[in-house]
């Protein structure tokens, strides 16, 4: 950081120093999210087929296609800008999430925090048991056929023409959602804090001092905070489990994250078919409550907040359900909220 780090640094200098660290970390996190959600699964499936040349070309040609999709759909700018005119999709791009077989188990392995950003070669022990009966043709994309260029698939990803509806659904459910998973509250904040706090690279040196200074400013006038050290306040009494909500409070306090009641997170908020299924499956209340509890309490709060605001019509359209089912959904969510509150109090 350009600021002089120390216990006597001003609050504004502490914020600026942290912003610089977060900027560096975000680039690293985006690269790792792309690797775990798309690139490494592609390489793994190439190796399963014995296509070593295509596997080795993934970083050169294959990278451009998913990177272009992220740029067009989410406006995500990666450190390495995709070459939109690449004309060699068959050398390195594989529609990995269209494979037939253990794709669910494949994603379960790559979404583990300990595997985040890891090469598939370091995961062979848990991946070797996976089986696939059919592989997509290298360079092809489901519903499109051969990809012409990254620009071509990126334009299709945001084209609202009815003929591309199935393709866009495939992209949203199997690419965008998986990438976005790594930016959910529970995953991103824990990973971000722990990486910065380890001071593993020169750019992160001084983070504990900076975060302590921000904590001291944050707790001014708050009688409910007795801890003197930020690390004591963030972790449980045994210093094992980090309390994500408190990390979020501090990050939101200095403007790094936003109030979750004002934004929606792609993975954490149950959408469309999930809501319709849940509304009809009242006997699954306990199971769904546990899922919601695992995904994050604030996401349920988001659903209820949006449901009670004036933009209910937009919410109904977003959820793709009828007005009757929508009202029924709100009732069920309220019921789940009470269950989760009771669960947390216990």
Coordinates of C-alpha atoms in Angstrom, one line a residue:
X1 CA 0.0 0.0 0.0
X2 CA 1.1 3.5 -0.7
X3 CA 0.1 4.7 2.8
X4 CA 2.5 4.4 5.7
X5 CA 1.0 1.6 7.8
X6 CA 1.1 1.8 11.6
X7 CA -1.0 1.9 14.8
X8 CA -1.1 5.7 14.5
X9 CA -2.4 5.9 10.9
X10 CA -5.6 7.8 10.3
X11 CA -8.9 6.1 9.6
X12 CA -8.9 7.5 6.0
X13 CA -5.4 6.2 5.4
X14 CA -6.4 2.8 6.7
X15 CA -9.4 2.7 4.3
X16 CA -7.3 3.7 1.3
X17 CA -4.7 1.1 2.2
X18 CA -7.4 -1.6 2.5
X19 CA -9.0 -0.5 -0.8
X20 CA -5.6 -1.1 -2.5
X21 CA -5.4 -4.6 -1.0
X22 CA -8.9 -5.5 -1.9
X23 CA -8.2 -4.4 -5.5
X24 CA -5.3 -6.8 -5.7
X25 CA -7.3 -9.6 -4.0
X26 CA -10.3 -9.2 -6.3
X27 CA -8.2 -9.8 -9.4
X28 CA -6.8 -13.0 -7.8
X29 CA -10.3 -14.1 -6.7
X30 CA -11.8 -13.5 -10.1
X31 CA -9.1 -15.6 -11.8
X32 CA -9.5 -18.4 -9.3
X33 CA -13.3 -18.3 -9.7
X34 CA -12.9 -18.7 -13.5
X35 CA -10.5 -21.6 -13.0
X36 CA -12.7 -23.5 -10.5
X37 CA -16.0 -22.9 -12.3
X38 CA -14.9 -23.4 -15.9
X39 CA -11.2 -23.7 -17.0
X40 CA -10.1 -26.5 -14.7
X41 CA -13.2 -28.7 -15.2
X42 CA -12.5 -28.3 -19.0
X43 CA -8.9 -29.4 -18.6
X44 CA -10.0 -32.4 -16.5
X45 CA -12.4 -33.6 -19.1
X46 CA -9.8 -33.1 -21.8
X47 CA -7.4 -35.3 -19.9
X48 CA -10.1 -37.9 -19.4
X49 CA -10.4 -38.2 -23.1
X50 CA -6.7 -38.2 -23.7
X51 CA -6.8 -34.9 -25.6
X52 CA -3.5 -33.5 -24.2
X53 CA -3.0 -30.9 -26.9
X54 CA -6.4 -29.3 -26.3
X55 CA -5.9 -29.4 -22.6
X56 CA -2.6 -27.5 -22.9
X57 CA -4.2 -25.0 -25.3
X58 CA -7.0 -24.2 -22.8
X59 CA -5.0 -21.3 -21.3
X60 CA -4.4 -19.8 -24.8
X61 CA -7.6 -20.3 -26.7
X62 CA -10.1 -21.9 -24.3
X63 CA -9.8 -19.1 -21.8
X64 CA -11.2 -16.5 -24.3
X65 CA -14.7 -18.0 -24.5
X66 CA -15.8 -18.2 -20.9
X67 CA -14.0 -14.9 -20.2
X68 CA -16.1 -13.3 -23.0
X69 CA -19.3 -14.7 -21.5
X70 CA -18.5 -13.2 -18.1
X71 CA -17.7 -9.9 -19.7
X72 CA -21.0 -9.7 -21.7
X73 CA -23.3 -11.1 -19.0
X74 CA -21.8 -9.7 -15.8
X75 CA -19.4 -7.0 -17.1
X76 CA -16.7 -8.8 -15.2
X77 CA -13.3 -7.6 -16.3
X78 CA -10.6 -10.2 -15.7
X79 CA -6.9 -9.3 -15.4
X80 CA -6.3 -11.0 -18.8
X81 CA -8.6 -9.4 -21.3
X82 CA -10.2 -12.1 -23.7
X83 CA -9.3 -12.0 -27.3
X84 CA -12.7 -11.6 -28.9
X85 CA -11.5 -12.6 -32.4
X86 CA -10.1 -16.0 -31.5
X87 CA -11.0 -18.5 -34.2
X88 CA -9.6 -21.6 -32.6
X89 CA -12.4 -22.9 -30.2
X90 CA -11.6 -26.5 -31.0
X91 CA -8.2 -26.0 -29.4
X92 CA -8.9 -25.5 -25.8
X93 CA -12.6 -24.8 -25.3
X94 CA -14.9 -27.5 -24.1
X95 CA -18.5 -27.1 -23.0
X96 CA -17.7 -29.0 -19.8
X97 CA -21.1 -28.6 -18.1
X98 CA -22.8 -30.3 -21.0
X99 CA -21.0 -33.6 -20.4
X100 CA -23.1 -36.7 -19.6
X101 CA -22.1 -38.3 -16.3
X102 CA -20.9 -37.2 -12.9
X103 CA -21.0 -33.5 -13.6
X104 CA -22.8 -32.8 -10.3
X105 CA -20.0 -34.5 -8.4
X106 CA -17.5 -32.7 -10.5
X107 CA -18.9 -29.4 -9.4
X108 CA -19.1 -30.5 -5.8
X109 CA -15.4 -31.1 -5.9
X110 CA -14.5 -27.8 -7.5
X111 CA -16.7 -25.7 -5.3
X112 CA -15.0 -26.8 -2.1
X113 CA -13.1 -23.9 -0.4
X114 CA -10.0 -25.9 -0.1
X115 CA -10.0 -26.5 -3.9
X116 CA -10.6 -22.9 -4.9
X117 CA -8.3 -21.9 -7.7
X118 CA -6.5 -25.3 -7.6
X119 CA -5.4 -27.1 -10.7
X120 CA -7.3 -30.3 -11.4
X121 CA -3.9 -32.1 -11.3
X122 CA -3.9 -31.5 -7.5
X123 CA -7.3 -33.0 -7.2
X124 CA -6.8 -36.3 -9.1
X125 CA -7.4 -38.4 -6.0
X126 CA -11.0 -37.2 -5.6
X127 CA -11.7 -36.8 -9.3
X128 CA -10.4 -40.1 -10.6
X129 CA -13.6 -41.9 -9.5
X130 CA -15.9 -39.8 -11.7
X131 CA -17.3 -41.4 -14.8
X132 CA -18.7 -39.9 -18.0
X133 CA -20.6 -41.6 -20.8
X134 CA -20.5 -38.7 -23.3
X135 CA -18.3 -35.7 -23.8
X136 CA -19.2 -32.6 -25.8
X137 CA -17.2 -32.1 -29.0
X138 CA -14.3 -29.7 -28.5
X139 CA -15.1 -26.2 -29.8
X140 CA -18.9 -26.8 -29.7
X141 CA -21.5 -25.2 -27.4
X142 CA -24.8 -26.7 -26.4
X143 CA -27.6 -25.3 -28.7
X144 CA -25.1 -23.4 -30.9
X145 CA -22.8 -26.0 -32.5
X146 CA -19.3 -24.8 -33.3
X147 CA -18.4 -21.6 -31.6
X148 CA -17.2 -19.1 -34.2
X149 CA -15.4 -16.6 -31.9
X150 CA -15.6 -15.5 -28.3
X151 CA -17.5 -12.4 -29.5
X152 CA -20.1 -14.7 -31.2
X153 CA -20.9 -16.7 -28.0
X154 CA -20.8 -13.5 -25.9
X155 CA -23.4 -11.9 -28.1
X156 CA -25.6 -15.0 -28.0
X157 CA -25.4 -15.0 -24.2
X158 CA -27.2 -11.6 -24.0
X159 CA -29.4 -12.0 -27.1
X160 CA -33.1 -12.1 -25.9
X161 CA -34.3 -13.7 -29.2
X162 CA -36.5 -16.7 -28.4
X163 CA -34.3 -19.0 -30.5
X164 CA -31.4 -18.5 -28.0
X165 CA -33.5 -19.0 -24.9
X166 CA -32.3 -22.5 -24.2
X167 CA -28.6 -21.5 -24.8
X168 CA -29.0 -18.6 -22.5
X169 CA -30.5 -20.8 -19.8
X170 CA -27.6 -23.2 -20.2
X171 CA -25.1 -20.4 -19.8
X172 CA -26.9 -18.9 -16.8
X173 CA -27.4 -22.2 -14.9
X174 CA -24.1 -23.8 -15.7
X175 CA -21.6 -21.0 -16.1
X176 CA -22.8 -17.7 -14.7
X177 CA -24.2 -19.3 -11.5
X178 CA -21.1 -21.4 -10.8
X179 CA -18.8 -18.4 -11.2
X180 CA -21.2 -16.3 -9.1
X181 CA -21.1 -18.9 -6.3
X182 CA -17.6 -17.9 -5.4
X183 CA -18.8 -14.3 -4.8
X184 CA -21.6 -15.2 -2.4
X185 CA -21.5 -13.7 1.0
X186 CA -20.5 -16.9 2.8
X187 CA -17.8 -17.9 0.4
X188 CA -16.2 -14.6 -0.7
X189 CA -16.0 -12.8 2.7
X190 CA -14.4 -15.8 4.5
X191 CA -11.9 -16.5 1.7
X192 CA -11.1 -12.8 1.3
X193 CA -10.5 -12.1 5.0
X194 CA -8.5 -15.2 5.6
X195 CA -6.2 -14.7 2.6
X196 CA -5.6 -11.0 3.4
X197 CA -5.0 -11.8 7.1
X198 CA -2.3 -14.3 6.2
X199 CA -0.2 -11.6 4.6
X200 CA 1.1 -14.2 2.1
X201 CA 2.3 -11.7 -0.5
X202 CA 3.9 -8.3 -0.1
X203 CA 0.7 -6.5 -1.3
X204 CA -1.1 -7.8 1.8
X205 CA 1.5 -6.9 4.4
X206 CA 0.0 -4.9 7.2
X207 CA -3.6 -6.0 6.8
X208 CA -4.1 -7.0 10.5
X209 CA -2.9 -3.5 11.6
X210 CA -5.2 -1.8 9.0
X211 CA -8.2 -3.9 9.9
X212 CA -7.7 -3.2 13.6
X213 CA -7.6 0.5 13.0
X214 CA -10.9 0.3 11.0
X215 CA -12.4 -1.8 13.8
X216 CA -11.5 0.8 16.4
X217 CA -13.3 3.5 14.4
X218 CA -16.3 1.2 13.8
X219 CA -16.9 0.4 17.5
X220 CA -16.8 4.0 18.7
X221 CA -20.1 4.7 20.6
X222 CA -21.1 1.0 20.4
X223 CA -21.7 -0.2 23.9
X224 CA -22.3 -3.8 22.8
X225 CA -18.8 -4.4 21.6
X226 CA -16.4 -5.2 24.5
X227 CA -13.6 -6.8 22.5
X228 CA -10.5 -4.8 22.1
X229 CA -9.0 -6.8 19.2
X230 CA -10.8 -7.2 15.9
X231 CA -9.7 -10.8 15.7
X232 CA -11.4 -11.6 19.0
X233 CA -14.6 -10.0 17.8
X234 CA -14.6 -11.8 14.5
X235 CA -14.0 -15.3 15.7
X236 CA -15.8 -17.6 18.2
X237 CA -14.4 -18.1 21.7
X238 CA -12.1 -20.9 20.5
X239 CA -10.8 -18.9 17.5
X240 CA -12.0 -21.6 15.1
X241 CA -15.1 -20.4 13.3
X242 CA -15.2 -16.9 11.8
X243 CA -18.5 -15.0 12.1
X244 CA -19.2 -14.0 8.5
X245 CA -21.8 -11.4 9.4
X246 CA -19.2 -9.4 11.4
X247 CA -16.8 -9.4 8.5
X248 CA -19.6 -8.2 6.3
X249 CA -20.5 -5.5 8.9
X250 CA -16.9 -4.1 8.8
X251 CA -16.6 -4.4 5.0
X252 CA -20.0 -2.7 4.5
X253 CA -19.0 0.0 7.0
X254 CA -16.1 1.2 4.8
X255 CA -18.0 0.7 1.5
X256 CA -16.4 -2.6 0.2
X257 CA -19.7 -4.6 0.3
X258 CA -23.3 -3.4 0.1
X259 CA -26.3 -3.9 2.3
X260 CA -27.6 -7.4 1.4
X261 CA -31.2 -6.1 1.7
X262 CA -30.5 -3.8 -1.3
X263 CA -28.8 -6.3 -3.7
X264 CA -29.5 -9.8 -4.9
X265 CA -26.8 -12.5 -5.0
X266 CA -27.1 -15.0 -7.9
X267 CA -26.4 -18.2 -5.9
X268 CA -27.7 -17.3 -2.5
X269 CA -31.2 -16.2 -3.6
X270 CA -33.5 -19.1 -4.6
X271 CA -34.9 -18.5 -8.1
X272 CA -37.6 -19.6 -10.5
X273 CA -38.1 -23.4 -10.6
X274 CA -36.6 -23.8 -7.0
X275 CA -39.3 -21.5 -5.6
X276 CA -42.1 -23.1 -7.5
X277 CA -40.9 -26.5 -6.3
X278 CA -40.6 -25.4 -2.8
X279 CA -44.1 -23.8 -2.8
X280 CA -45.6 -27.1 -3.8
X281 CA -43.5 -29.2 -1.5
X282 CA -44.6 -28.1 1.9
X283 CA -43.5 -31.4 3.4
X284 CA -39.9 -30.3 2.6
X285 CA -39.9 -27.4 5.0
X286 CA -37.2 -28.7 7.3
X287 CA -35.0 -29.7 4.4
X288 CA -35.3 -26.3 2.7
X289 CA -34.9 -24.5 6.0
X290 CA -31.5 -26.2 6.5
X291 CA -30.5 -25.3 2.9
X292 CA -31.4 -21.7 3.5
X293 CA -29.6 -21.7 6.8
X294 CA -26.5 -23.0 5.0
X295 CA -26.7 -20.5 2.2
X296 CA -27.2 -17.5 4.5
X297 CA -29.9 -15.9 6.6
X298 CA -29.6 -12.5 4.8
X299 CA -30.7 -14.0 1.6
X300 CA -34.0 -15.0 3.1
X301 CA -34.3 -11.5 4.5
X302 CA -33.8 -10.2 0.9
X303 CA -36.6 -12.3 -0.4
X304 CA -39.0 -11.0 2.3
X305 CA -37.9 -7.4 1.9
X306 CA -38.4 -7.5 -1.9
X307 CA -41.8 -9.2 -1.4
X308 CA -43.1 -6.4 0.8
X309 CA -41.9 -3.5 -1.3
X310 CA -43.8 -1.7 -4.0
X311 CA -42.0 -3.6 -6.8
X312 CA -43.9 -6.8 -6.1
X313 CA -44.9 -7.1 -9.7
X314 CA -41.2 -7.2 -10.7
X315 CA -40.5 -9.7 -8.0
X316 CA -43.3 -12.0 -9.3
X317 CA -41.9 -11.8 -12.8
X318 CA -38.4 -12.4 -11.5
X319 CA -39.6 -15.5 -9.6
X320 CA -41.6 -16.7 -12.6
X321 CA -44.7 -17.7 -10.5
X322 CA -48.3 -16.8 -10.4
X323 CA -49.7 -14.3 -7.9
X324 CA -51.4 -17.0 -5.8
X325 CA -48.1 -19.0 -5.6
X326 CA -46.2 -15.8 -4.9
X327 CA -48.4 -15.0 -1.8
X328 CA -48.1 -18.6 -0.7
X329 CA -44.3 -18.3 -1.2
X330 CA -44.2 -15.3 1.1
X331 CA -46.1 -17.1 3.8
X332 CA -43.7 -20.1 3.6
X333 CA -40.7 -17.8 3.7
X334 CA -42.1 -16.1 6.8
X335 CA -42.5 -19.5 8.4
X336 CA -39.0 -20.5 7.5
X337 CA -37.7 -17.2 8.9
X338 CA -39.3 -18.1 12.3
X339 CA -37.7 -21.5 12.1
X340 CA -34.3 -20.1 11.4
X341 CA -34.6 -17.6 14.1
X342 CA -35.5 -20.3 16.6
X343 CA -32.6 -22.4 15.3
X344 CA -30.1 -19.6 15.7
X345 CA -31.3 -18.8 19.2
X346 CA -30.7 -22.4 20.2

